[in-house]
mmCIF file of C-alpha atoms and ligand atoms in Angstrom:
data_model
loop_
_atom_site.group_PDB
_atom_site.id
_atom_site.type_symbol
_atom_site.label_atom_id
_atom_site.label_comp_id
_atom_site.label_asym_id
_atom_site.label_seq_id
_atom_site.Cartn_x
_atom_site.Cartn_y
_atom_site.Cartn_z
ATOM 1 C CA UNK M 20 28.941 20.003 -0.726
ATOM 2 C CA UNK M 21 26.569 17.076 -2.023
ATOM 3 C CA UNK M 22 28.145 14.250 -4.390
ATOM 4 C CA UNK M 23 26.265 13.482 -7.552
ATOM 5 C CA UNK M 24 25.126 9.984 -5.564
ATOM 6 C CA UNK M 25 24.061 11.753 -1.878
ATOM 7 C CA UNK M 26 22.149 14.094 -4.229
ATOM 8 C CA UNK M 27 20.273 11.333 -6.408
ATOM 9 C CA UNK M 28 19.590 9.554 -2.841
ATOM 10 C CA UNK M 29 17.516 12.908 -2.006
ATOM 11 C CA UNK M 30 15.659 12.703 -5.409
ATOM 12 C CA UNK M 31 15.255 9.192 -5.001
ATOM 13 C CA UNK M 32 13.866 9.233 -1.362
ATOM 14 C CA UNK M 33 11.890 11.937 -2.233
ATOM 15 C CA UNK M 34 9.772 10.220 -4.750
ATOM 16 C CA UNK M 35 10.304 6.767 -3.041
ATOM 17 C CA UNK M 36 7.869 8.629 -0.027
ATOM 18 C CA UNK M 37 5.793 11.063 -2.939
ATOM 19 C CA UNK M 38 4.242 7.516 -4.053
ATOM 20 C CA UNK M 39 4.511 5.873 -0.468
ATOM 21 C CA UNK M 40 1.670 8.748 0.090
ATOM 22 C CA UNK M 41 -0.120 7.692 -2.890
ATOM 23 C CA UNK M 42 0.151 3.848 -2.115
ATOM 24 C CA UNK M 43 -0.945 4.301 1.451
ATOM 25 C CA UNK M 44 -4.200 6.904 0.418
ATOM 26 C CA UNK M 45 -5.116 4.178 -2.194
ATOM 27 C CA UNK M 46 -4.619 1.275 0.324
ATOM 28 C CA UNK M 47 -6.513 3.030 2.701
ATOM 29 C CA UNK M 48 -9.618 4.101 0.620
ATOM 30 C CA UNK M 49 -10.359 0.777 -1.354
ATOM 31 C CA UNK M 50 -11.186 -1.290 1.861
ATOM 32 C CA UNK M 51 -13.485 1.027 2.313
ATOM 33 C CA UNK M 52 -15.391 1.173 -1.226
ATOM 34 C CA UNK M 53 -15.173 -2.507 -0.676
ATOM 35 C CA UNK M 54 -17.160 -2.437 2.621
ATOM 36 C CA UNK M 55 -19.835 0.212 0.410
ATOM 37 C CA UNK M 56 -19.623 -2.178 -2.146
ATOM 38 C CA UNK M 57 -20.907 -5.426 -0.442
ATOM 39 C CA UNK M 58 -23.602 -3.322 1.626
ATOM 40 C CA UNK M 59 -24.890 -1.918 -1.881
ATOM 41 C CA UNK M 60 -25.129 -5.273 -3.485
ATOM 42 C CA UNK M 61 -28.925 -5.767 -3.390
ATOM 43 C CA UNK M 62 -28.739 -2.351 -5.560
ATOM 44 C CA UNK M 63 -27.876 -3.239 -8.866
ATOM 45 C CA UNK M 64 -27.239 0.200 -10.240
ATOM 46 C CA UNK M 65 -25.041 1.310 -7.205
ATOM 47 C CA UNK M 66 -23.238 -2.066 -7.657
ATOM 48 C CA UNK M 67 -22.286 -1.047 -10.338
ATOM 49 C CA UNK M 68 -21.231 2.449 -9.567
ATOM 50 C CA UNK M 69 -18.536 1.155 -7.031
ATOM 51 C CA UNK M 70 -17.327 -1.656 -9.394
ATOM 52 C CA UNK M 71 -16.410 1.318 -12.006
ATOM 53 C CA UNK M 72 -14.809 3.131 -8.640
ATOM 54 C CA UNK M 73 -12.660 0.347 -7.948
ATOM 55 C CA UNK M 74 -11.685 -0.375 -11.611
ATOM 56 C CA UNK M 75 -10.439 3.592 -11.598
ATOM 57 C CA UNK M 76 -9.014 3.115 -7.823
ATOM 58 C CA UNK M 77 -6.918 0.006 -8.944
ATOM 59 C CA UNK M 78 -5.898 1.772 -12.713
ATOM 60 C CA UNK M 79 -5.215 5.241 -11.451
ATOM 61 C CA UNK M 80 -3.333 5.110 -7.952
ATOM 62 C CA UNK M 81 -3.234 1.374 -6.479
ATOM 63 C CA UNK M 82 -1.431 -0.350 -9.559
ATOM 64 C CA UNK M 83 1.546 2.744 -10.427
ATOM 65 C CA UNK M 84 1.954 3.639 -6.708
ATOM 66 C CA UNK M 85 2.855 0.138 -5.924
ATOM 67 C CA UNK M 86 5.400 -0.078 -8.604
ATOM 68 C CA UNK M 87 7.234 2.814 -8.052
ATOM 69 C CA UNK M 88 7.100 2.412 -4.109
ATOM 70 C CA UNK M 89 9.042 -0.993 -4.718
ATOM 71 C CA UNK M 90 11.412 0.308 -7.590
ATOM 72 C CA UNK M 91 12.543 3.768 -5.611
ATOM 73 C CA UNK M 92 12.738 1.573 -2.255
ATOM 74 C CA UNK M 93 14.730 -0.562 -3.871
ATOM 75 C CA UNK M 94 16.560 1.541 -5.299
ATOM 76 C CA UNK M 95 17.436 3.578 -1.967
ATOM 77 C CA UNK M 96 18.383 0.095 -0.446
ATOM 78 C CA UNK M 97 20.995 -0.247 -2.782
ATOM 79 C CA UNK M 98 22.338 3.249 -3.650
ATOM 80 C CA UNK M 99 22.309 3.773 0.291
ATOM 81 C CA UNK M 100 24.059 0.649 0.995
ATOM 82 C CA UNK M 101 21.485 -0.834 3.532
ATOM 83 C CA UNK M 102 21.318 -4.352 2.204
ATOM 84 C CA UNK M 103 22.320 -6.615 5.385
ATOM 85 C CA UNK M 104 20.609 -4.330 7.625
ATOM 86 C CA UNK M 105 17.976 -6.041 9.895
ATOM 87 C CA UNK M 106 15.862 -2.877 9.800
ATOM 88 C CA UNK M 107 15.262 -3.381 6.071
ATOM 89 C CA UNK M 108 14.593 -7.284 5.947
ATOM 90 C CA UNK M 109 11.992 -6.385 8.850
ATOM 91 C CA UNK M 110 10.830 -3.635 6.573
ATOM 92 C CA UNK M 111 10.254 -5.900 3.875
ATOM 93 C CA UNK M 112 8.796 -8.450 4.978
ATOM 94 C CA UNK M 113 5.972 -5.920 5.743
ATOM 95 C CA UNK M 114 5.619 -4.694 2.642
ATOM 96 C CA UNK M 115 5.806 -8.342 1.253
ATOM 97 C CA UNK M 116 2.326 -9.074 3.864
ATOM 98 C CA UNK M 117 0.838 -5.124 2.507
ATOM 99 C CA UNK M 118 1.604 -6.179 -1.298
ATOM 100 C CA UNK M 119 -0.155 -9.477 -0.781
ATOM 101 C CA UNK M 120 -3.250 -7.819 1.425
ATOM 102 C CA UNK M 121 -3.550 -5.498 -1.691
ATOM 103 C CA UNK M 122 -3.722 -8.499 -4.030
ATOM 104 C CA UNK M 123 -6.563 -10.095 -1.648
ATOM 105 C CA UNK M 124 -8.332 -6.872 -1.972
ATOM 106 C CA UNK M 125 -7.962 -7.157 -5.928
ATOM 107 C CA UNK M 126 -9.419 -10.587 -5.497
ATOM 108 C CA UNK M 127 -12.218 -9.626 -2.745
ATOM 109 C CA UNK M 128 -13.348 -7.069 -5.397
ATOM 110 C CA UNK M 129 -13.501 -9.191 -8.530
ATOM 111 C CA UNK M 130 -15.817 -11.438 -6.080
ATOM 112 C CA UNK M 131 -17.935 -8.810 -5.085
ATOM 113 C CA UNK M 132 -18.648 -7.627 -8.840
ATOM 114 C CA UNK M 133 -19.651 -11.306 -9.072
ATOM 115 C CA UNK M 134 -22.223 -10.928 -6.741
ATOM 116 C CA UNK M 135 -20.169 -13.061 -4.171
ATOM 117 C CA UNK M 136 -19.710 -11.575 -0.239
ATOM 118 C CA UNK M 137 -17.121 -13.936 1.082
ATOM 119 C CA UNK M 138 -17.151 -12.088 4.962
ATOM 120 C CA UNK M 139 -19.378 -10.523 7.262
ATOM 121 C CA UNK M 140 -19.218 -6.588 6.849
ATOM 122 C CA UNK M 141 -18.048 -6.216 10.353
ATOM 123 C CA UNK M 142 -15.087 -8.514 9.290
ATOM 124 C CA UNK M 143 -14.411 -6.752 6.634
ATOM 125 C CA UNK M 144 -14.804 -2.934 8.213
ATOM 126 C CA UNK M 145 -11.532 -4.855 10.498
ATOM 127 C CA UNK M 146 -9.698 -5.691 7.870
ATOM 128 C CA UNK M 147 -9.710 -1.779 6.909
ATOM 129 C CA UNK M 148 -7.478 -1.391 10.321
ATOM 130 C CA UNK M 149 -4.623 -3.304 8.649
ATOM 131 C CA UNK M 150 -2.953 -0.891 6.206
ATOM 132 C CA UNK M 151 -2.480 1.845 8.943
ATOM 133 C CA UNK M 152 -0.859 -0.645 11.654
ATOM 134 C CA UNK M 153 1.666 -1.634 8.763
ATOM 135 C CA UNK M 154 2.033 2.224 8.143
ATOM 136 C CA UNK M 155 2.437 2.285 12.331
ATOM 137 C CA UNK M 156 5.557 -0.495 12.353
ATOM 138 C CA UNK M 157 6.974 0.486 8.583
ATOM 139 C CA UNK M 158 7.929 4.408 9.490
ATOM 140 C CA UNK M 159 9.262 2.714 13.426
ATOM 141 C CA UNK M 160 11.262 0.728 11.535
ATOM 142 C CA UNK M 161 12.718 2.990 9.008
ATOM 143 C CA UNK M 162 13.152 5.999 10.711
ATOM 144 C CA UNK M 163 13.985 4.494 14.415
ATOM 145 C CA UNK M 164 16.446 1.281 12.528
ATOM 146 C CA UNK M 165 16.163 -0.473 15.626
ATOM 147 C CA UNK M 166 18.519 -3.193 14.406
HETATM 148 C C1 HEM C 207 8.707 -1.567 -1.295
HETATM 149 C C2 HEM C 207 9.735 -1.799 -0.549
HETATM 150 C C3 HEM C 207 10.476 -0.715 0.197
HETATM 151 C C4 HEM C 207 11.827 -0.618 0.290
HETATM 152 C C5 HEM C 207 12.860 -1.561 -0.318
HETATM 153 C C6 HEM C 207 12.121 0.566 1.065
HETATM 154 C C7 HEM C 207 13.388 1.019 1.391
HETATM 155 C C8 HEM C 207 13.668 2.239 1.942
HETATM 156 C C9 HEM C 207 14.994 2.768 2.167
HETATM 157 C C10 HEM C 207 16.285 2.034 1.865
HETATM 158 C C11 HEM C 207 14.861 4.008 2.695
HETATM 159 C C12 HEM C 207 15.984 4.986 3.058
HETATM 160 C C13 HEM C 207 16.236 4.989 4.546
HETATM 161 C C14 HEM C 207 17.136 6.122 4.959
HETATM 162 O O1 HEM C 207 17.500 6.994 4.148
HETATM 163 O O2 HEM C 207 17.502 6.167 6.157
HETATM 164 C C15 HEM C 207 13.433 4.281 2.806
HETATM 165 C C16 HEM C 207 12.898 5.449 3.305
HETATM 166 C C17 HEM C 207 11.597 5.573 3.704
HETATM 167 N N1 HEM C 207 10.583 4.648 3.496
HETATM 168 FE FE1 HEM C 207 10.746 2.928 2.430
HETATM 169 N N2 HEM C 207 10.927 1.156 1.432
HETATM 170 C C18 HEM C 207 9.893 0.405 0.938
HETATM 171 C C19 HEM C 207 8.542 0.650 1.139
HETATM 172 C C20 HEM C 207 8.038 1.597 2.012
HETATM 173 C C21 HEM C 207 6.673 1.695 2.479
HETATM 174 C C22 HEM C 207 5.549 0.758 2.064
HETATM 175 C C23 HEM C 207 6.601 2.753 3.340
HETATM 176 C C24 HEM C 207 5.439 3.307 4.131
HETATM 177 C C25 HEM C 207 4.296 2.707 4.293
HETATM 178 C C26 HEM C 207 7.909 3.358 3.402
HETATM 179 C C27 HEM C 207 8.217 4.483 4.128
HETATM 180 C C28 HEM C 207 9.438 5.128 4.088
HETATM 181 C C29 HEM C 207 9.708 6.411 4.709
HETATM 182 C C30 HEM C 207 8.709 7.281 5.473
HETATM 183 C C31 HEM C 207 11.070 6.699 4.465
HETATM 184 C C32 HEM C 207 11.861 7.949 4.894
HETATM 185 C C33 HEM C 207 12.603 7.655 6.187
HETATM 186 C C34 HEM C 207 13.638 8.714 6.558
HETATM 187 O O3 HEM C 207 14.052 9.528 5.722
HETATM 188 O O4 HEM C 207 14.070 8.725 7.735
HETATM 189 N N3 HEM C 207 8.759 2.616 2.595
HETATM 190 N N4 HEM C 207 12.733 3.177 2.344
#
């Protein structure tokens, strides 16, 4: 029979990897409208369009995912006892780099709806790779706990 605490932990990882799903299909998507975005800035109009897409992107899935991906993880850390595993520090220091790549992103965007393309569209179609190798070395990490 479950305890009141293993049960919670299923609830709890659950919806810590409901809004990892969200979090990742945001991350991965607003590269990309970024990349649409600089190639449409000669287009006023379409400009526009995209800035209103990211604004949504950001309000809808990037900003409440994010949040709830750190509180549940954190959450599960503790509840699960795994603070003082290596696994976890490894983990986070991941998600530490993928919060702060999601933060650039915020900042690439608010350029680009200033008119401002900072790199080169092929740079910036390479910077799309990033999320999913983090996704790659993340789920090792957790689900492997090779230290
Ligand atoms: C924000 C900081 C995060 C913390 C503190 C955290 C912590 C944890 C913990 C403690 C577990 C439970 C491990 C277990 O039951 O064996 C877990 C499960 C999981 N996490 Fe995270 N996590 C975080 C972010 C992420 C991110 C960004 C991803 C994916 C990109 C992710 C993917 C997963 C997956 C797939 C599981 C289920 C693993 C399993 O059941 O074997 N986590 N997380």
């Amino acid at each position: 029979m479950l305890g009141v605490l293993e049960l919670s932990y299923l609830w709890l990882k659950a919806a810590h990897i409901i809004f990892v799903i969200f979090w990742m299909a945001g991350l991965f998507i607003f590269p990309r409208y970024l990349v649409h975005h600089q190639d449409a800035l000669g287009r006023p109009e379409e400009a526009a369009a995209w800035i209103e897409r990211e604004a949504k992107l950001r309000k809808i899935i990037l900003t409440p995912s994010i949040g709830a991906v750190w509180l549940f993880g954190l959450l599960l850390a503790t509840v699960g006892h795994f603070w003082g595993e290596t696994w976890l520090y490894a983990k986070l220091a991941i998600v530490f780099a993928l919060s702060g790549f999601q933060g650039w992103l915020v900042g690439y965007s608010k350029a680009l709806a200033k008119g401002e393309a900072r790199l080169s569209s092929r740079r910036l179609r390479i910077f799309n790779e990033l999320p999913a190798l983090a996704v790659v070395v993340i789920v090792y990490l957790v689900v492997v706990k090779p230290f």
